[in-house]
Coordinates of C-alpha atoms in Angstrom, one line a residue:
X1 CA -136.5 33.1 -40.3
X2 CA -135.0 30.3 -42.3
X3 CA -131.6 30.5 -44.1
X4 CA -131.0 29.7 -47.8
X5 CA -127.9 28.9 -49.7
X6 CA -127.8 29.7 -53.4
X7 CA -125.8 27.7 -56.0
X8 CA -125.5 28.6 -59.7
X9 CA -122.5 28.6 -62.1
X10 CA -123.8 31.6 -64.0
X11 CA -122.8 34.8 -62.3
X12 CA -125.8 36.7 -63.8
X13 CA -128.2 34.0 -62.7
X14 CA -126.7 33.9 -59.2
X15 CA -127.0 37.7 -59.0
X16 CA -130.6 37.5 -60.1
X17 CA -131.5 34.9 -57.5
X18 CA -129.7 36.9 -54.8
X19 CA -131.1 40.4 -55.6
X20 CA -134.3 39.9 -57.6
X21 CA -136.2 37.6 -55.3
X22 CA -137.7 39.2 -52.2
X23 CA -136.5 36.6 -49.8
X24 CA -137.0 38.6 -46.6
X25 CA -140.7 39.1 -47.3
X26 CA -141.0 35.3 -47.4
X27 CA -139.2 34.9 -44.1
X28 CA -135.9 33.8 -45.7
X29 CA -132.4 35.2 -45.5
X30 CA -129.4 34.4 -47.7
X31 CA -126.6 32.8 -45.7
X32 CA -124.2 32.2 -48.6
X33 CA -123.6 31.5 -52.3
X34 CA -121.4 29.2 -54.5
X35 CA -120.7 28.8 -58.2
X36 CA -120.4 25.0 -58.3
X37 CA -121.4 21.9 -56.3
X38 CA -117.9 21.2 -54.8
X39 CA -117.6 24.8 -53.5
X40 CA -121.1 24.7 -52.3
X41 CA -120.5 21.5 -50.3
X42 CA -117.5 23.0 -48.5
X43 CA -119.5 26.1 -47.5
X44 CA -122.6 24.2 -46.5
X45 CA -120.6 22.1 -44.1
X46 CA -119.5 25.3 -42.3
X47 CA -122.8 27.3 -42.6
X48 CA -125.4 24.6 -42.1
X49 CA -128.3 26.4 -44.0
X50 CA -131.9 25.3 -43.7
X51 CA -132.5 25.3 -47.5
X52 CA -130.3 24.9 -50.6
X53 CA -131.4 26.2 -54.0
X54 CA -129.1 24.9 -56.7
X55 CA -128.9 24.8 -60.4
X56 CA -129.0 21.3 -61.9
X57 CA -126.4 21.8 -64.7
X58 CA -123.0 22.9 -63.3
X59 CA -119.3 22.1 -63.8
X60 CA -117.1 20.2 -61.4
X61 CA -120.2 18.9 -59.4
X62 CA -123.7 19.2 -60.7
X63 CA -126.8 19.9 -58.7
X64 CA -128.0 16.3 -58.6
X65 CA -124.7 15.0 -57.2
X66 CA -124.7 17.9 -54.7
X67 CA -128.2 17.1 -53.6
X68 CA -127.2 13.4 -53.2
X69 CA -124.2 14.4 -51.0
X70 CA -126.4 16.7 -48.9
X71 CA -129.0 14.0 -48.4
X72 CA -126.3 11.6 -47.2
X73 CA -124.6 14.0 -44.8
X74 CA -127.5 16.2 -43.4
X75 CA -131.0 15.1 -42.5
X76 CA -132.4 18.6 -41.9
X77 CA -131.3 20.5 -45.0
X78 CA -134.0 20.9 -47.7
X79 CA -132.9 21.0 -51.3
X80 CA -134.6 22.8 -54.2
X81 CA -133.6 22.6 -57.9
X82 CA -133.4 25.4 -60.4
X83 CA -133.3 24.3 -64.1
X84 CA -133.9 25.6 -67.6
X85 CA -134.9 22.2 -68.8
X86 CA -138.4 20.8 -67.9
X87 CA -137.6 17.4 -69.2
X88 CA -139.0 14.7 -67.1
X89 CA -135.7 12.9 -66.3
X90 CA -134.4 16.0 -64.6
X91 CA -137.5 16.3 -62.4
X92 CA -137.4 12.6 -61.7
X93 CA -133.7 12.8 -60.7
X94 CA -134.4 15.7 -58.5
X95 CA -137.2 13.9 -56.6
X96 CA -135.1 10.7 -56.4
X97 CA -132.4 12.4 -54.4
X98 CA -134.9 13.9 -51.9
X99 CA -135.6 17.3 -53.4
X100 CA -138.6 19.1 -52.0
X101 CA -139.3 21.2 -55.1
X102 CA -137.9 22.7 -58.3
X103 CA -138.1 26.0 -60.1
X104 CA -137.9 26.5 -63.9
X105 CA -136.0 29.3 -65.6
X106 CA -137.0 32.0 -66.1
X107 CA -138.1 32.5 -62.5
X108 CA -141.7 33.3 -61.8
X109 CA -142.3 35.1 -58.4
X110 CA -145.6 33.5 -57.8
X111 CA -144.2 30.1 -58.4
X112 CA -141.3 30.9 -56.1
X113 CA -143.6 31.9 -53.3
X114 CA -145.7 28.7 -53.7
X115 CA -142.6 26.4 -53.6
X116 CA -141.0 28.3 -50.7
X117 CA -144.2 28.0 -48.7
X118 CA -144.0 24.2 -49.1
X119 CA -140.3 24.2 -48.2
X120 CA -140.8 26.3 -45.1
X121 CA -143.5 23.9 -44.0
X122 CA -141.1 21.0 -44.5
X123 CA -138.5 22.9 -42.5
X124 CA -140.9 23.3 -39.6
X125 CA -141.7 19.6 -39.7
X126 CA -138.0 18.8 -39.6
X127 CA -137.5 21.3 -36.7
X128 CA -140.4 19.7 -34.7
X129 CA -139.0 16.2 -35.4
X130 CA -135.5 17.4 -34.4
X131 CA -136.8 18.8 -31.2
X132 CA -138.6 15.6 -30.4
X133 CA -135.5 13.5 -31.2
X134 CA -133.3 15.7 -29.0
X135 CA -135.9 15.5 -26.1
X136 CA -135.9 11.7 -26.5
X137 CA -132.1 11.6 -26.5
X138 CA -131.9 13.8 -23.5
X139 CA -134.3 11.6 -21.6
X140 CA -132.3 8.4 -22.3
X141 CA -129.0 10.1 -21.5
X142 CA -130.5 11.3 -18.2
X143 CA -131.7 7.8 -17.3
X144 CA -128.3 6.4 -18.2
X145 CA -126.6 8.9 -15.9
X146 CA -128.5 7.5 -12.9
X147 CA -128.9 3.8 -14.0
X148 CA -126.7 1.4 -12.0
X149 CA -128.3 -1.8 -13.3
X150 CA -126.2 -3.1 -16.2
X151 CA -129.0 -4.9 -17.9
X152 CA -131.3 -1.9 -17.9
X153 CA -128.3 0.4 -19.0
X154 CA -127.7 -1.9 -21.9
X155 CA -131.3 -1.6 -23.0
X156 CA -131.2 2.1 -22.8
X157 CA -128.0 2.2 -24.7
X158 CA -129.6 0.1 -27.5
X159 CA -132.5 2.5 -27.6
X160 CA -130.2 5.5 -27.9
X161 CA -128.2 3.8 -30.7
X162 CA -131.4 3.1 -32.7
X163 CA -132.4 6.8 -32.2
X164 CA -129.1 8.2 -33.4
X165 CA -128.1 5.5 -35.9
X166 CA -124.7 5.3 -34.2
X167 CA -123.0 2.1 -32.9
X168 CA -123.9 1.1 -29.4
X169 CA -120.2 0.9 -28.7
X170 CA -119.7 4.6 -29.5
X171 CA -117.9 6.5 -26.7
X172 CA -119.2 9.8 -25.3
X173 CA -117.7 12.6 -23.3
X174 CA -119.6 14.6 -20.7
X175 CA -119.1 18.1 -19.4
X176 CA -121.1 19.1 -16.4
X177 CA -122.2 22.8 -16.1
X178 CA -123.6 24.2 -12.8
X179 CA -125.1 27.6 -12.3
X180 CA -123.5 29.2 -9.2
X181 CA -126.6 29.6 -6.9
X182 CA -125.5 32.7 -5.1
X183 CA -125.0 34.7 -8.3
X184 CA -128.3 33.5 -9.6
X185 CA -130.0 34.8 -6.4
X186 CA -128.3 38.1 -6.6
X187 CA -129.5 38.7 -10.1
X188 CA -133.0 37.7 -8.9
X189 CA -133.2 35.1 -11.7
X190 CA -134.5 31.6 -11.2
X191 CA -132.3 28.7 -11.9
X192 CA -134.7 27.6 -14.6
X193 CA -134.3 31.0 -16.4
X194 CA -130.5 30.8 -16.1
X195 CA -130.4 27.2 -17.3
X196 CA -132.5 28.1 -20.4
X197 CA -130.1 30.9 -21.2
X198 CA -127.0 28.8 -20.6
X199 CA -128.2 26.0 -22.8
X200 CA -129.2 28.4 -25.5
X201 CA -125.7 30.0 -25.5
X202 CA -123.9 26.6 -25.4
X203 CA -126.0 25.3 -28.2
X204 CA -125.2 28.4 -30.3
X205 CA -121.5 28.2 -29.4
X206 CA -121.1 24.6 -30.4
X207 CA -123.1 24.9 -33.5
X208 CA -120.9 27.7 -34.7
X209 CA -118.0 25.3 -34.4
X210 CA -119.9 22.5 -36.2
X211 CA -119.8 20.4 -33.0
X212 CA -122.8 18.3 -32.2
X213 CA -123.9 18.3 -28.5
X214 CA -126.9 17.0 -26.6
X215 CA -128.0 18.7 -23.4
X216 CA -129.5 17.0 -20.3
X217 CA -131.2 19.1 -17.6
X218 CA -130.4 17.6 -14.2
X219 CA -131.4 19.3 -11.0
X220 CA -130.6 22.5 -9.2
X221 CA -129.2 24.4 -12.2
X222 CA -127.0 21.5 -13.4
X223 CA -126.8 20.8 -17.1
X224 CA -124.9 17.9 -18.8
X225 CA -123.4 18.4 -22.2
X226 CA -122.8 15.1 -24.1
X227 CA -120.8 14.7 -27.3
X228 CA -119.0 12.0 -29.2
X229 CA -115.6 11.3 -27.7
X230 CA -113.6 12.4 -30.8
X231 CA -115.3 15.8 -30.7
X232 CA -114.4 16.7 -27.1
X233 CA -112.5 20.0 -26.9
X234 CA -109.1 20.2 -25.4
X235 CA -107.9 22.1 -22.4
X236 CA -107.5 25.5 -24.1
X237 CA -110.7 25.2 -26.0
X238 CA -112.6 24.7 -22.8
X239 CA -110.8 27.8 -21.3
X240 CA -111.9 29.8 -24.4
X241 CA -115.5 28.7 -23.8
X242 CA -115.2 29.8 -20.1
X243 CA -114.2 33.3 -21.3
X244 CA -117.0 33.3 -23.8
X245 CA -119.6 32.3 -21.2
X246 CA -118.4 34.9 -18.7
X247 CA -118.7 37.5 -21.5
X248 CA -122.1 36.4 -22.7
X249 CA -124.0 35.8 -19.5
X250 CA -124.7 38.0 -16.4
X251 CA -124.4 35.1 -14.0
X252 CA -121.5 32.8 -13.3
X253 CA -121.2 29.1 -14.2
X254 CA -118.8 26.4 -13.0
X255 CA -118.1 23.4 -15.1
X256 CA -116.4 20.0 -14.8
X257 CA -114.7 19.1 -18.1
X258 CA -112.1 16.9 -19.7
X259 CA -112.8 13.5 -18.2
X260 CA -112.3 10.2 -20.0
X261 CA -115.1 9.2 -22.3
X262 CA -117.3 6.1 -21.8
X263 CA -119.7 3.9 -23.7
X264 CA -123.4 4.5 -23.3
X265 CA -123.8 1.6 -20.9
X266 CA -121.2 3.1 -18.6
X267 CA -122.5 6.6 -18.4
X268 CA -123.5 6.3 -14.8
X269 CA -119.8 6.0 -13.8
X270 CA -118.9 8.9 -16.0
X271 CA -121.6 11.1 -14.5
X272 CA -120.5 10.2 -10.9
X273 CA -116.9 11.0 -11.8
X274 CA -118.0 14.4 -13.2
X275 CA -120.0 15.1 -10.0
X276 CA -116.9 14.5 -7.9
X277 CA -114.9 16.9 -10.1
X278 CA -117.7 19.5 -9.9
X279 CA -117.6 19.3 -6.1
X280 CA -114.1 20.8 -6.3
X281 CA -115.9 24.1 -6.8
X282 CA -115.9 24.2 -3.0
X283 CA -112.1 24.7 -3.1
X284 CA -111.6 26.2 -6.6
X285 CA -114.3 28.9 -6.4
X286 CA -117.1 29.7 -8.8
X287 CA -117.1 30.7 -12.5
X288 CA -114.3 28.3 -13.5
X289 CA -113.6 25.3 -15.7
X290 CA -112.5 22.5 -13.4
X291 CA -110.4 20.1 -15.4
X292 CA -110.4 16.4 -14.6
X293 CA -106.7 16.0 -14.8
X294 CA -106.3 18.7 -12.1
X295 CA -108.2 16.7 -9.5
X296 CA -107.2 13.2 -10.5
X297 CA -106.1 11.2 -7.4
X298 CA -106.7 14.2 -5.2
X299 CA -106.2 13.5 -1.5
X300 CA -108.5 15.0 1.1
X301 CA -107.1 15.6 4.6
X302 CA -108.8 15.4 8.0
X303 CA -106.0 17.2 9.8
X304 CA -106.8 20.8 10.4
X305 CA -103.7 23.0 10.5
X306 CA -103.2 25.3 13.5
X307 CA -104.9 28.7 13.5
X308 CA -103.7 31.7 15.5
X309 CA -107.1 32.0 17.2
X310 CA -105.9 33.9 20.3
X311 CA -104.1 36.5 18.2
X312 CA -107.1 36.6 15.9
X313 CA -109.6 37.3 18.7
X314 CA -107.2 39.9 20.2
X315 CA -107.3 41.7 16.8
X316 CA -111.1 41.7 16.8
X317 CA -111.1 43.2 20.4
X318 CA -108.6 45.8 19.3
X319 CA -110.9 46.6 16.3
X320 CA -108.2 45.7 13.8
X321 CA -110.5 44.1 11.2
X322 CA -108.0 44.4 8.4
X323 CA -105.4 42.3 10.2
X324 CA -108.0 39.7 11.2
X325 CA -109.3 39.5 7.6
X326 CA -105.8 39.0 6.2
X327 CA -105.0 36.2 8.7
X328 CA -108.3 34.5 8.0
X329 CA -107.7 34.6 4.3
X330 CA -104.3 33.1 4.6
X331 CA -105.7 30.3 6.7
X332 CA -108.6 29.7 4.2
X333 CA -106.1 29.4 1.4
X334 CA -104.1 26.8 3.4
X335 CA -107.3 24.8 3.9
X336 CA -108.0 24.9 0.2
X337 CA -104.5 23.8 -0.7
X338 CA -104.6 20.9 1.8
X339 CA -108.1 19.9 0.6
X340 CA -109.4 19.7 4.2
X341 CA -112.8 17.9 4.1
X342 CA -115.8 20.2 4.0
X343 CA -117.5 19.0 7.1
X344 CA -114.4 19.6 9.2
X345 CA -114.1 23.2 7.8
X346 CA -117.8 23.9 8.5
X347 CA -117.5 22.5 12.1
X348 CA -114.3 24.6 12.7
X349 CA -116.0 27.7 11.2
X350 CA -119.1 27.3 13.4
X351 CA -116.9 26.9 16.5
X352 CA -114.9 30.0 15.6
X353 CA -118.0 32.2 15.0
X354 CA -119.7 30.8 18.1
X355 CA -116.7 31.7 20.3
X356 CA -116.5 35.1 18.6
X357 CA -120.1 35.9 19.4
X358 CA -119.7 34.6 23.0
X359 CA -116.6 36.8 23.5
X360 CA -118.4 39.9 22.3
X361 CA -121.5 39.0 24.3
X362 CA -123.9 39.0 21.4
X363 CA -127.4 39.3 23.0
X364 CA -129.2 36.0 23.4
X365 CA -132.2 37.5 21.4
X366 CA -130.0 37.2 18.3
X367 CA -130.2 33.4 18.5
X368 CA -132.3 33.2 15.3
X369 CA -129.7 35.1 13.4
X370 CA -127.0 32.7 14.7
X371 CA -128.9 29.7 13.5
X372 CA -129.3 31.2 10.1
X373 CA -125.6 31.9 10.0
X374 CA -124.7 28.4 10.9
X375 CA -127.1 27.1 8.3
X376 CA -125.5 29.3 5.7
X377 CA -122.0 28.0 6.5
X378 CA -123.0 24.3 6.2
X379 CA -124.8 25.1 2.9
X380 CA -122.0 27.2 1.4
X381 CA -121.0 26.1 -2.1
X382 CA -117.4 27.4 -1.8
X383 CA -114.7 27.8 0.8
X384 CA -114.5 31.5 0.1
X385 CA -118.2 31.8 0.7
X386 CA -117.6 30.5 4.2
X387 CA -114.7 33.0 4.5
X388 CA -117.1 35.7 3.7
X389 CA -119.6 34.6 6.3
X390 CA -116.9 34.5 9.0
X391 CA -115.8 38.0 7.9
X392 CA -119.4 39.2 8.2
X393 CA -119.5 37.9 11.7
X394 CA -116.1 39.5 12.5
X395 CA -117.2 42.8 11.0
X396 CA -120.4 42.7 13.1
X397 CA -118.3 42.0 16.2
X398 CA -115.9 44.9 15.5
X399 CA -118.9 47.2 14.9
X400 CA -120.5 46.0 18.1
X401 CA -117.3 46.5 20.1
X402 CA -116.8 49.9 18.6
X403 CA -120.3 51.0 19.6
X404 CA -119.7 49.7 23.1
X405 CA -116.5 51.6 23.5
X406 CA -118.5 54.7 22.8
X407 CA -120.3 54.0 26.0
X408 CA -118.3 54.6 29.1
X409 CA -119.8 51.8 31.1
X410 CA -119.5 49.4 28.3
X411 CA -115.8 50.2 28.0
X412 CA -115.4 49.7 31.7
X413 CA -117.2 46.3 31.6
X414 CA -115.1 45.3 28.6
X415 CA -112.0 46.1 30.6
X416 CA -113.3 44.0 33.5
X417 CA -114.0 41.1 31.3
X418 CA -110.6 41.3 29.7
X419 CA -109.0 41.4 33.2
X420 CA -110.9 38.2 34.1
X421 CA -110.0 36.5 30.8
X422 CA -106.3 37.2 31.3
X423 CA -106.1 36.5 35.1
X424 CA -108.6 33.7 35.6
X425 CA -105.9 31.4 36.9
X426 CA -105.1 33.8 39.8
X427 CA -107.2 34.9 42.7
X428 CA -109.8 37.3 41.4
X429 CA -112.0 39.3 43.8
X430 CA -114.5 42.0 43.3
X431 CA -112.3 44.3 45.3
X432 CA -109.2 43.8 43.2
X433 CA -111.3 44.4 40.0
X434 CA -113.0 47.5 41.4
X435 CA -109.6 49.0 42.4
X436 CA -108.3 48.5 38.8
X437 CA -111.3 50.3 37.2
X438 CA -111.7 52.9 39.9
X439 CA -115.3 52.0 40.9
X440 CA -116.8 50.9 44.1
X441 CA -117.5 47.2 44.4
X442 CA -121.2 47.6 44.7
X443 CA -121.4 49.9 41.7
X444 CA -119.2 47.5 39.6
X445 CA -121.5 44.6 40.6
X446 CA -124.5 46.6 39.5
X447 CA -123.3 47.7 36.0
X448 CA -121.7 44.4 35.3
X449 CA -125.0 42.6 35.9
X450 CA -126.9 45.2 33.9
X451 CA -124.6 45.1 30.8
X452 CA -123.8 41.3 30.7
X453 CA -126.9 39.7 32.3
X454 CA -124.7 37.8 34.8
X455 CA -122.7 38.4 38.0
X456 CA -119.0 38.8 38.0
X457 CA -118.7 35.5 39.9
X458 CA -120.8 33.7 37.3
X459 CA -118.7 35.1 34.5
X460 CA -115.4 34.1 36.3
X461 CA -116.8 30.6 36.8
X462 CA -117.8 30.3 33.1
X463 CA -114.3 31.3 32.0
X464 CA -112.5 29.0 34.4
X465 CA -114.7 26.0 33.6
X466 CA -114.3 26.7 29.9
X467 CA -110.6 26.5 30.2
X468 CA -110.9 23.4 32.4
X469 CA -112.9 21.6 29.6
X470 CA -110.0 22.4 27.2
X471 CA -107.4 21.0 29.6
X472 CA -109.4 17.8 30.3
X473 CA -108.7 16.8 26.7
X474 CA -105.1 16.4 27.8
X475 CA -104.9 13.0 29.5
X476 CA -101.6 13.7 31.1
X477 CA -103.0 16.4 33.3
X478 CA -104.4 15.3 36.7
X479 CA -107.7 16.8 38.0
X480 CA -106.1 18.6 40.9
X481 CA -103.5 20.1 38.5
X482 CA -106.3 21.4 36.3
X483 CA -108.1 22.8 39.3
X484 CA -105.1 24.8 40.3
X485 CA -104.4 25.9 36.7
X486 CA -107.8 27.5 36.4
X487 CA -107.6 29.3 39.8
X488 CA -109.1 26.8 42.3
X489 CA -107.0 25.8 45.3
X490 CA -109.5 23.3 46.5
X491 CA -109.9 20.3 44.2
X492 CA -113.1 19.1 45.8
X493 CA -114.7 22.6 45.4
X494 CA -113.6 22.5 41.7
X495 CA -115.2 19.1 41.2
X496 CA -118.5 20.1 42.9
X497 CA -118.6 23.3 40.9
X498 CA -117.9 21.4 37.6
X499 CA -120.6 18.9 38.4
X500 CA -123.1 21.6 39.2
X501 CA -122.5 23.5 36.0
X502 CA -121.8 20.7 33.6
X503 CA -123.9 17.9 35.0
X504 CA -121.0 15.5 35.1
X505 CA -117.8 15.2 37.1
X506 CA -114.5 16.2 35.4
X507 CA -113.5 12.5 35.1
X508 CA -116.8 11.6 33.5
X509 CA -116.5 14.6 31.1
X510 CA -112.9 13.4 30.2
X511 CA -114.2 9.9 29.3
X512 CA -116.9 11.4 27.0
X513 CA -114.5 13.4 24.8

């Protein structure tokens, strides 16, 4: 339906137009009324109707002057005149200021329907032209966002200026909205569907505030909102919009807002700046407005803080998931505060999960699931998403260990592995182990191989060589010191064993790290 605004200085005439004419049957609804041109102009600015029907003869500002003002300010509003005088000069004046039709008093319903039909057709033509213009503007703005060549950017800026009839030196602000992909998948909605709904709501929101905005559809659920620099909302206005978006939509959206404006020919730099700000979602989380001033001159660290890994693993083995989750969350918060680079966080997370799965002896057949988990970590959009993936792995490990403790043999094997893990640097024999778990050496060998897929000797070797690899990173330690620290009295035997298992000597390994 189209909206119409009625203007008449005669209260009776205004009431007749409002109540007598069957507007809804013609696909029209009344959006407002006024009793003179000046009052009408103020209300029209706020309401933005499709059609204005105004009397010609009125005090303060007559209908001709009102129509002239509307024609100067608004391209899309169609004006109709209502007059009790059918003299030619009124009709001529009406047509001269861009009126699309006029009605004579007293009103005739058939005549009204005929004129309204023509006006609606004009409204549709205007709407089509407006959509075409907006599409052309969006295309140019998108090209400008990617264009690095200054000559080509200047040409595009000139095209945009001609299209909008605004100076080429006009400055524009950009807000970058991105649909949070995980939420979109959970709602089983495509990014295209979500983008359409987001743009529709943003368009409605800004129109209600009489702010003009142009929308550019980028890729992967990313939408740019361009507006003239002097119309850009302030900090709290953006926060109000964030609240409104969360209330109106059933998926979350993260936005980068509040950057410095730029001329059309420099939009590429502005777009790149907003992309950098939007990437802060990794640290800030989803569903937020990320303000430019909050990340200006942000420093990103490559120095990972220490993590209490030994205590964390012990908590997992003791099935204390709550403590492990709390410690992990504290560490993740520290990473966010320090702005540790994403790649370093992902690498650390992969190593942590990998060591966790090794410690709980996750079956090798689950290798596909491991690969999927690693892929998910590297492709996580936020740091807290990575935290959730690690916690999922930790929860799985706790459940797996819990199930094993229900099995007597599993519990015994877990105890044997723990004894080896804690005493690898001392002489460890099958007899000493079997005495501590009250089993015969042969039976212990049998169930250990059955449950772990390796011999006790192989497991002990793996633990010792793993510790040796860690120590080789310390250049102050000599090879024979490392051999003794991991439980080997003979340095030559340690070297031969290291070469056999690692494919290089300890010294060669040290040089490679």
